[in-house]
PDB file of C-alpha atoms in Angstrom:
ATOM      1  CA  UNK A 768     176.543  78.543 183.521  1.00  0.00           C
ATOM      2  CA  UNK A 769     178.588  81.205 181.732  1.00  0.00           C
ATOM      3  CA  UNK A 770     177.310  84.748 182.127  1.00  0.00           C
ATOM      4  CA  UNK A 771     176.610  85.212 178.416  1.00  0.00           C
ATOM      5  CA  UNK A 772     174.305  82.169 178.386  1.00  0.00           C
ATOM      6  CA  UNK A 773     172.644  83.391 181.558  1.00  0.00           C
ATOM      7  CA  UNK A 774     172.000  86.806 179.995  1.00  0.00           C
ATOM      8  CA  UNK A 775     170.548  85.184 176.882  1.00  0.00           C
ATOM      9  CA  UNK A 776     168.175  83.142 179.031  1.00  0.00           C
ATOM     10  CA  UNK A 777     167.209  86.235 181.014  1.00  0.00           C
ATOM     11  CA  UNK A 778     166.553  88.191 177.814  1.00  0.00           C
ATOM     12  CA  UNK A 779     164.324  85.325 176.634  1.00  0.00           C
ATOM     13  CA  UNK A 780     162.437  85.453 179.947  1.00  0.00           C
ATOM     14  CA  UNK A 781     161.833  89.187 179.527  1.00  0.00           C
ATOM     15  CA  UNK A 782     160.618  88.663 175.953  1.00  0.00           C
ATOM     16  CA  UNK A 783     158.223  85.959 177.140  1.00  0.00           C
ATOM     17  CA  UNK A 784     156.937  88.157 179.954  1.00  0.00           C
ATOM     18  CA  UNK A 785     156.333  90.988 177.515  1.00  0.00           C
ATOM     19  CA  UNK A 786     154.136  88.622 175.517  1.00  0.00           C
ATOM     20  CA  UNK A 787     152.230  87.808 178.706  1.00  0.00           C
ATOM     21  CA  UNK A 788     151.497  91.493 179.416  1.00  0.00           C
ATOM     22  CA  UNK A 789     149.395  92.789 176.537  1.00  0.00           C
ATOM     23  CA  UNK A 790     148.220  95.570 178.871  1.00  0.00           C
ATOM     24  CA  UNK A 791     151.524  97.442 178.539  1.00  0.00           C
ATOM     25  CA  UNK A 792     151.150 100.697 176.619  1.00  0.00           C
ATOM     26  CA  UNK A 793     152.589 100.443 173.120  1.00  0.00           C
ATOM     27  CA  UNK A 794     155.279 103.066 173.770  1.00  0.00           C
ATOM     28  CA  UNK A 795     156.573 101.249 176.867  1.00  0.00           C
ATOM     29  CA  UNK A 796     156.395  97.872 175.136  1.00  0.00           C
ATOM     30  CA  UNK A 797     158.442  99.157 172.205  1.00  0.00           C
ATOM     31  CA  UNK A 798     161.025 100.696 174.549  1.00  0.00           C
ATOM     32  CA  UNK A 799     161.391  97.402 176.422  1.00  0.00           C
ATOM     33  CA  UNK A 800     161.611  95.406 173.200  1.00  0.00           C
ATOM     34  CA  UNK A 801     164.369  97.763 172.039  1.00  0.00           C
ATOM     35  CA  UNK A 802     166.174  97.314 175.355  1.00  0.00           C
ATOM     36  CA  UNK A 803     166.085  93.519 174.965  1.00  0.00           C
ATOM     37  CA  UNK A 804     167.254  93.853 171.347  1.00  0.00           C
ATOM     38  CA  UNK A 805     170.138  96.065 172.531  1.00  0.00           C
ATOM     39  CA  UNK A 806     171.083  93.432 175.096  1.00  0.00           C
ATOM     40  CA  UNK A 807     171.016  90.677 172.472  1.00  0.00           C
ATOM     41  CA  UNK A 808     173.187  92.843 170.205  1.00  0.00           C
ATOM     42  CA  UNK A 809     175.683  93.461 172.992  1.00  0.00           C
ATOM     43  CA  UNK A 810     175.862  89.739 173.697  1.00  0.00           C
ATOM     44  CA  UNK A 811     177.315  89.330 170.214  1.00  0.00           C
ATOM     45  CA  UNK A 812     180.111  91.813 170.938  1.00  0.00           C
ATOM     46  CA  UNK A 813     183.518  90.937 172.302  1.00  0.00           C
ATOM     47  CA  UNK A 814     183.773  90.904 176.106  1.00  0.00           C
ATOM     48  CA  UNK A 815     184.747  94.331 177.343  1.00  0.00           C
ATOM     49  CA  UNK A 816     183.217  96.068 174.311  1.00  0.00           C
ATOM     50  CA  UNK A 817     179.729  96.214 175.776  1.00  0.00           C
ATOM     51  CA  UNK A 818     178.334  99.549 176.863  1.00  0.00           C
ATOM     52  CA  UNK A 819     177.911  99.967 180.622  1.00  0.00           C
ATOM     53  CA  UNK A 820     174.825 102.098 179.983  1.00  0.00           C
ATOM     54  CA  UNK A 821     172.827  98.932 179.242  1.00  0.00           C
ATOM     55  CA  UNK A 822     172.914  98.066 182.953  1.00  0.00           C
ATOM     56  CA  UNK A 823     171.691 101.559 183.824  1.00  0.00           C
ATOM     57  CA  UNK A 824     168.867 101.233 181.301  1.00  0.00           C
ATOM     58  CA  UNK A 825     167.711  97.923 182.790  1.00  0.00           C
ATOM     59  CA  UNK A 826     167.971  99.327 186.304  1.00  0.00           C
ATOM     60  CA  UNK A 827     165.774 102.297 185.337  1.00  0.00           C
ATOM     61  CA  UNK A 828     163.258  99.912 183.773  1.00  0.00           C
ATOM     62  CA  UNK A 829     163.233  97.806 186.960  1.00  0.00           C
ATOM     63  CA  UNK A 830     162.448 100.873 189.052  1.00  0.00           C
ATOM     64  CA  UNK A 831     159.740 102.010 186.641  1.00  0.00           C
ATOM     65  CA  UNK A 832     157.954  98.651 186.601  1.00  0.00           C
ATOM     66  CA  UNK A 833     158.463  97.644 190.247  1.00  0.00           C
ATOM     67  CA  UNK A 834     154.895  98.329 191.354  1.00  0.00           C
ATOM     68  CA  UNK A 835     152.945  97.721 188.146  1.00  0.00           C
ATOM     69  CA  UNK A 836     154.766  94.615 186.836  1.00  0.00           C
ATOM     70  CA  UNK A 837     156.962  93.112 189.576  1.00  0.00           C
ATOM     71  CA  UNK A 838     157.779  90.029 187.496  1.00  0.00           C
ATOM     72  CA  UNK A 839     159.289  92.171 184.759  1.00  0.00           C
ATOM     73  CA  UNK A 840     161.113  94.300 187.328  1.00  0.00           C
ATOM     74  CA  UNK A 841     162.611  91.163 188.870  1.00  0.00           C
ATOM     75  CA  UNK A 842     163.792  89.949 185.482  1.00  0.00           C
ATOM     76  CA  UNK A 843     165.386  93.337 184.829  1.00  0.00           C
ATOM     77  CA  UNK A 844     167.167  93.220 188.195  1.00  0.00           C
ATOM     78  CA  UNK A 845     168.502  89.740 187.393  1.00  0.00           C
ATOM     79  CA  UNK A 846     169.948  91.132 184.159  1.00  0.00           C
ATOM     80  CA  UNK A 847     171.548  94.038 186.041  1.00  0.00           C
ATOM     81  CA  UNK A 848     173.100  91.587 188.510  1.00  0.00           C
ATOM     82  CA  UNK A 849     174.489  89.393 185.747  1.00  0.00           C
ATOM     83  CA  UNK A 850     175.850  92.397 183.870  1.00  0.00           C
ATOM     84  CA  UNK A 851     177.514  93.537 187.086  1.00  0.00           C
ATOM     85  CA  UNK A 852     179.166  90.157 187.573  1.00  0.00           C
ATOM     86  CA  UNK A 853     180.537  90.531 184.040  1.00  0.00           C
ATOM     87  CA  UNK A 854     181.952  93.943 184.896  1.00  0.00           C
ATOM     88  CA  UNK A 855     179.477  95.836 182.734  1.00  0.00           C
TER      89      UNK A 855
END
């Protein structure tokens, strides 16, 4: 599966998991929704034009949610891995 499709699927998984965690504080939920929206926006850009900071942002989110929401953290780490394989 091409990396772009894989990232789209992973972004969809994160969105679904956010729906399954209504206990997330509103501020954190909005930040994560923005992060997913940023990823979806970057997927529309030409290869090589994506910002490498998106991987850092997902990595920080993975660390932050590792203990409280390990499923989300795992999804974030999958995104970081896929971004890395794309050179982002």
